[in-house]
Short mmCIF file of C-alpha atoms in Angstrom, two decimals:
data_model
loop_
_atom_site.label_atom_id
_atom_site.label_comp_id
_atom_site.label_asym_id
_atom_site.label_seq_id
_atom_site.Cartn_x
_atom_site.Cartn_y
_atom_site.Cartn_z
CA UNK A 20 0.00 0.00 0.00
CA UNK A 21 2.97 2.65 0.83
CA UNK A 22 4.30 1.54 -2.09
CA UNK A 23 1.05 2.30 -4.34
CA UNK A 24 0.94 5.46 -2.36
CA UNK A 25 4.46 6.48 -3.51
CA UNK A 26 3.63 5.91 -7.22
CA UNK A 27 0.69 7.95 -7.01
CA UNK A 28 1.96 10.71 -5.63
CA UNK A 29 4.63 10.31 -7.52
CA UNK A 30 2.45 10.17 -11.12
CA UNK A 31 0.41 13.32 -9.54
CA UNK A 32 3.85 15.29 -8.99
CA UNK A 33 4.75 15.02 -12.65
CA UNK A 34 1.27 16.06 -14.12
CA UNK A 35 1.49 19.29 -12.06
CA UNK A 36 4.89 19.65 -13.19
CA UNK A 37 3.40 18.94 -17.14
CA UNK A 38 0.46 21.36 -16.47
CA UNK A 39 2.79 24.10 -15.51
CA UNK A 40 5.74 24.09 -18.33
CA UNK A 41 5.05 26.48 -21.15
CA UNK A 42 3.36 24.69 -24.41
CA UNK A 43 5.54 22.94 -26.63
CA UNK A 44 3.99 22.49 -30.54
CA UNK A 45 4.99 19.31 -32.09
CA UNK A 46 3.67 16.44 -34.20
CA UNK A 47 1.29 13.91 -32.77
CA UNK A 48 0.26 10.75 -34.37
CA UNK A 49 -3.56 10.69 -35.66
CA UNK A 50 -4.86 8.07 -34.01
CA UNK A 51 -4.13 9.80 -30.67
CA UNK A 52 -6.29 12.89 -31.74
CA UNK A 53 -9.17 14.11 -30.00
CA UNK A 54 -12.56 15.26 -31.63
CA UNK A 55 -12.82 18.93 -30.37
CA UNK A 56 -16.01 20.31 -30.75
CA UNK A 57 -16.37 24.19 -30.18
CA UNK A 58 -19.75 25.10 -27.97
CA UNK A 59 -21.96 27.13 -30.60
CA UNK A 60 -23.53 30.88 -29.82
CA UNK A 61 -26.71 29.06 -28.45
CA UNK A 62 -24.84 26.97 -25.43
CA UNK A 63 -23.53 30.30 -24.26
CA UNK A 64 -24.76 31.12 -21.12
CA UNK A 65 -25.07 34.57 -20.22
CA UNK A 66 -23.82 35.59 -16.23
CA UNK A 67 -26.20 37.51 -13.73
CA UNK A 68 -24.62 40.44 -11.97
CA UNK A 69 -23.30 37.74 -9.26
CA UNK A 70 -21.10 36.12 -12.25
CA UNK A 71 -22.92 32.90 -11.78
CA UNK A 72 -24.76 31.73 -15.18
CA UNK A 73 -28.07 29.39 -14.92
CA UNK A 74 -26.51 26.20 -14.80
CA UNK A 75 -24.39 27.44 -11.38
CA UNK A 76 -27.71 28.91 -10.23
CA UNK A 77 -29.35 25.42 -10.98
CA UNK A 78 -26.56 23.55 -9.08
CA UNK A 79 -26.79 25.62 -6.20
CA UNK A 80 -30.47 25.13 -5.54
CA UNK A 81 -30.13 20.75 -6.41
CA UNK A 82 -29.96 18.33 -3.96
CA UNK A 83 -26.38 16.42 -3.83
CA UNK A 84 -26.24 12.86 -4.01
CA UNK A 85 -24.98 11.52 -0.84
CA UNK A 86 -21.95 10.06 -0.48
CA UNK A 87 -23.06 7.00 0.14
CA UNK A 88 -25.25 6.89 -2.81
CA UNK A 89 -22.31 7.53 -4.98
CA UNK A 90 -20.12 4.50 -3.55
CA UNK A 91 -22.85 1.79 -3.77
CA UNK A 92 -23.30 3.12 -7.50
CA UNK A 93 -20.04 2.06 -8.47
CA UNK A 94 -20.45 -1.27 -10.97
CA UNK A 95 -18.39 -4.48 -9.37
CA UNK A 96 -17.19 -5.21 -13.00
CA UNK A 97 -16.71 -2.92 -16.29
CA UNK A 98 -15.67 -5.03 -19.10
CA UNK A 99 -12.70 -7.49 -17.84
CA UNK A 100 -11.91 -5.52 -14.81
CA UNK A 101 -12.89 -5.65 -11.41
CA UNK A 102 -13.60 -3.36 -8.47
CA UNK A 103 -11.30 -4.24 -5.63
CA UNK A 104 -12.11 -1.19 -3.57
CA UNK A 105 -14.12 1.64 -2.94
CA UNK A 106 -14.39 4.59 -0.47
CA UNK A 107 -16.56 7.79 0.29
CA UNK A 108 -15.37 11.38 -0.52
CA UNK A 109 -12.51 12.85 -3.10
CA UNK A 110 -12.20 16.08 -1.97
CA UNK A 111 -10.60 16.74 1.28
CA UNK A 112 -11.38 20.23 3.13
CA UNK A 113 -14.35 21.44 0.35
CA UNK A 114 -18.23 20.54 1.25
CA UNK A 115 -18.74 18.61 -1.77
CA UNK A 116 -19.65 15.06 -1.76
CA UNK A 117 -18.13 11.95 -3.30
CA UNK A 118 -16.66 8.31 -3.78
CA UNK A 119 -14.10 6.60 -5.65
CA UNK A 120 -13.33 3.25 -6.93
CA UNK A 121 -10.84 1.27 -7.63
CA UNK A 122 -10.38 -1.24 -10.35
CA UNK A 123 -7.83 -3.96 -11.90
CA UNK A 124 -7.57 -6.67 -14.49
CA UNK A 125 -5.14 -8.79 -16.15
CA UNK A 126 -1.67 -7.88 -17.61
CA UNK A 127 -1.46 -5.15 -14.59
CA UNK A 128 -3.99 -3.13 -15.89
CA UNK A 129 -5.19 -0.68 -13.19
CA UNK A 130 -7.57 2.49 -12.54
CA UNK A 131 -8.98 4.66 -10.20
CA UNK A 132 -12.20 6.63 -10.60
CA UNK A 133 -13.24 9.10 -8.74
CA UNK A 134 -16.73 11.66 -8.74
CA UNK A 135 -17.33 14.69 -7.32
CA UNK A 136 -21.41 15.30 -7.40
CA UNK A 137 -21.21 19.64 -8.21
CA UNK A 138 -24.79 20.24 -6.89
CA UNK A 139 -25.29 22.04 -3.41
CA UNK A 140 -22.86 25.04 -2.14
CA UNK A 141 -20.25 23.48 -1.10
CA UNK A 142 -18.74 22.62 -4.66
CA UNK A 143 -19.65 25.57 -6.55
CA UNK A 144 -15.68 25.90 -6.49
CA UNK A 145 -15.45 22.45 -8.20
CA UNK A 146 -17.95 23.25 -11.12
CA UNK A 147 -16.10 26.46 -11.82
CA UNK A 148 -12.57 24.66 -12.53
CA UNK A 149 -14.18 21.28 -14.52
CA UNK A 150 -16.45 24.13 -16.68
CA UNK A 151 -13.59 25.63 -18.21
CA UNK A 152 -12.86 22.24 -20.29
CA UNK A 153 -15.97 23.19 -21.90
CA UNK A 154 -13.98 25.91 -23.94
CA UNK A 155 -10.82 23.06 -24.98
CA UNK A 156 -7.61 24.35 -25.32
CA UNK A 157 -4.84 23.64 -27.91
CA UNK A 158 -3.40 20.42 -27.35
CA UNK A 159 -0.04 19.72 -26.27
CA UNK A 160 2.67 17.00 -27.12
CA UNK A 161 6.78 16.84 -26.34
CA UNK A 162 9.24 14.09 -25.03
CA UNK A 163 7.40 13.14 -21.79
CA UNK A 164 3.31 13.68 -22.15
CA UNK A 165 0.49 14.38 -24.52
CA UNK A 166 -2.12 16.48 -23.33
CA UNK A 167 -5.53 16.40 -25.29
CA UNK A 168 -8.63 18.12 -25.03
CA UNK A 169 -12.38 16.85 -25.18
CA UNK A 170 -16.07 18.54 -25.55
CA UNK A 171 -18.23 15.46 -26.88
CA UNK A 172 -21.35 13.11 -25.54
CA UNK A 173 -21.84 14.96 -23.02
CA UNK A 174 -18.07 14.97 -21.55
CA UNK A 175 -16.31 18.43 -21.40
CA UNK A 176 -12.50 17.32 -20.52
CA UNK A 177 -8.89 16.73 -20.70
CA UNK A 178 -6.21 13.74 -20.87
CA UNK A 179 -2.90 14.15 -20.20
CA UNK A 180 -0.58 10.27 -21.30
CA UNK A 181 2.81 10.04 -19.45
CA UNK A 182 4.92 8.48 -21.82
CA UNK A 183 7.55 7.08 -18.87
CA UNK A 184 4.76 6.31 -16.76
CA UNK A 185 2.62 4.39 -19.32
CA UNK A 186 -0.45 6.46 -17.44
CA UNK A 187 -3.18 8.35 -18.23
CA UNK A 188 -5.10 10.91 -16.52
CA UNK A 189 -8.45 12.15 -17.82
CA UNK A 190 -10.52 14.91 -16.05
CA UNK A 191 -14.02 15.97 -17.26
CA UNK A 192 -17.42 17.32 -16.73
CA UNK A 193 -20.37 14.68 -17.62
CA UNK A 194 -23.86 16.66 -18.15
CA UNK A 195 -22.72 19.88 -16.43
CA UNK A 196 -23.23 17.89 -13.01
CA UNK A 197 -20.59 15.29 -12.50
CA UNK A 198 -16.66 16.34 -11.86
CA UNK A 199 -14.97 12.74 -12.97
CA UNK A 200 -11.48 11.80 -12.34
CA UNK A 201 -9.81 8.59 -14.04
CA UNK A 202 -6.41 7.61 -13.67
CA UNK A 203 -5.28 4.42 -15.67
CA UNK A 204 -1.99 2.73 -15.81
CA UNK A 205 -1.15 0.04 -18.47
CA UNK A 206 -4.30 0.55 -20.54
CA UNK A 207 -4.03 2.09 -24.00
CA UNK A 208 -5.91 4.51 -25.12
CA UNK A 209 -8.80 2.79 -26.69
CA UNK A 210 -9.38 0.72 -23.93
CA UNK A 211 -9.50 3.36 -21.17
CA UNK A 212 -12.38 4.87 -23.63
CA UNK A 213 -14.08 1.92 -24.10
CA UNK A 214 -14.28 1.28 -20.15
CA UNK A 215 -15.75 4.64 -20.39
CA UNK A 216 -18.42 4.36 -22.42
CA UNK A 217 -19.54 1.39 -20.60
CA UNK A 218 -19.85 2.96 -17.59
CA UNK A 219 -23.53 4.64 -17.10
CA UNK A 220 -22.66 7.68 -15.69
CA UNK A 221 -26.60 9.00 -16.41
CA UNK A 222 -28.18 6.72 -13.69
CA UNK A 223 -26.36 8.92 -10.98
CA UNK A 224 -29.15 11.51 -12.75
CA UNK A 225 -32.38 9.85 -13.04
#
C-alpha cells in the first residue's frame, strides 16, 4: 500500500509539473487525436450580476447525491476488470460530496475513478474549474506527455498520457453535473475509452 501510495503521488507530482511548463507544438500521431467540438452561440450562457450563469444557479439550488449513494453506484465489474475497492469522498477540506473506486484486471492493468457530485454550495468551487474544459484548449505533445482536449457526448475534458509512466489521466465534466477523475496505468488509449463508455454515468441523474 505505501508503495502504491508512492507511485501515485509520484504520477500526480509530474502532471502538475506537465500542467505548468510552457506549451511545446509538435507532431502527434492521428490516431491519438481528440474530436474537439467548439460550444456554438446558443450553449452560451449569459452571467447575472453575481457572475454565476443558470446552470451554477441550478446547481446551487439541487440536492447532492450523498456520499453514500455515490459509492454503492459504483459497478463491481466494467468489461474485464474488477472493483477491488471503494471509499466515500474525493475532496478533502471542500463541502462537496463523493466516492471513488478502484479497479484492476489482467496484464497489470489498473484504474482509479473518482466523482465529485457539483450540486449544493459546497462545490460551486469544483464546477467552476471542470467548466472551463468546456472551452478546450490547444493540445499539447513533447518528449514526456500528450495532453488532449475533449467537448463530446456529453463529456467536457482533458487527458494528459505520461509516456515514462505508461499512465493516463483524464478529467471531465459529464452533463454539467458530474466532476470525474480517471487515472489508468497500463491501458491504452482505446481501452481506457471503451471502459468509459460502458460505464452509465446518467443513472447517478435519473
Amino acid at each position: 500500500m505505501k508503495t502504491l501510495n508512492l507511485l501515485s503521488l509520484v504520477f500526480l507530482l509530474f502532471i502538475w509539473g506537465c500542467n505548468n511548463t510552457a506549451q511545446t507544438n509538435s507532431p502527434t500521431e492521428s490516431a491519438d487525436k481528440t474530436t474537439v467540438e467548439k460550444p456554438s452561440p446558443n450553449q452560451v450562457v449569459e452571467s447575472d450580476t453575481n457572475g454565476k450563469n443558470a446552470t451554477q444557479r441550478k446547481l446551487l439550488e439541487t440536492k447532492p447525491l450523498s456520499d453514500e449513494e455515490l459509492q454503492n453506484w459504483f459497478p463491481k465489474t466494467i468489461l474485464n476488470l474488477n472493483q477491488k475497492s471503494s471509499q466515500k469522498g474525493t475532496l478533502k477540506g471542500i463541502e462537496a460530496n463523493g466516492a471513488s473506486a478502484f479497479y484492476e484486471g489482467s496484464n497489470n492493468q489498473t484504474f482509479t475513478l473518482s466523482i465529485t457530485d457539483c450540486a449544493g454550495k459546497g462545490a460551486a468551487k469544483i464546477y467552476k474549474k471542470y467548466a472551463r474544459y468546456k472551452n478546450p484548449k490547444d493540445d499539447q505533445e513533447d518528449d514526456t506527455s500528450i495532453t488532449r482536449h475533449f467537448n463530446k457526448d456529453e463529456r467536457s475534458g482533458k487527458s494528459v498520457f505520461v509516456k515514462p509512466l505508461n499512465q493516463y489521466a483524464i478529467d471531465f465534466l459529464y452533463k454539467d453535473r458530474l466532476a470525474i477523475t480517471m487515472n489508468a496505468q497500463n491501458m491504452n488509449k482505446e481501452n481506457i475509452y471503451k471502459v468509459l463508455d460502458a460505464i452509465p454515468f446518467g443513472l447517478l441523474l435519473e
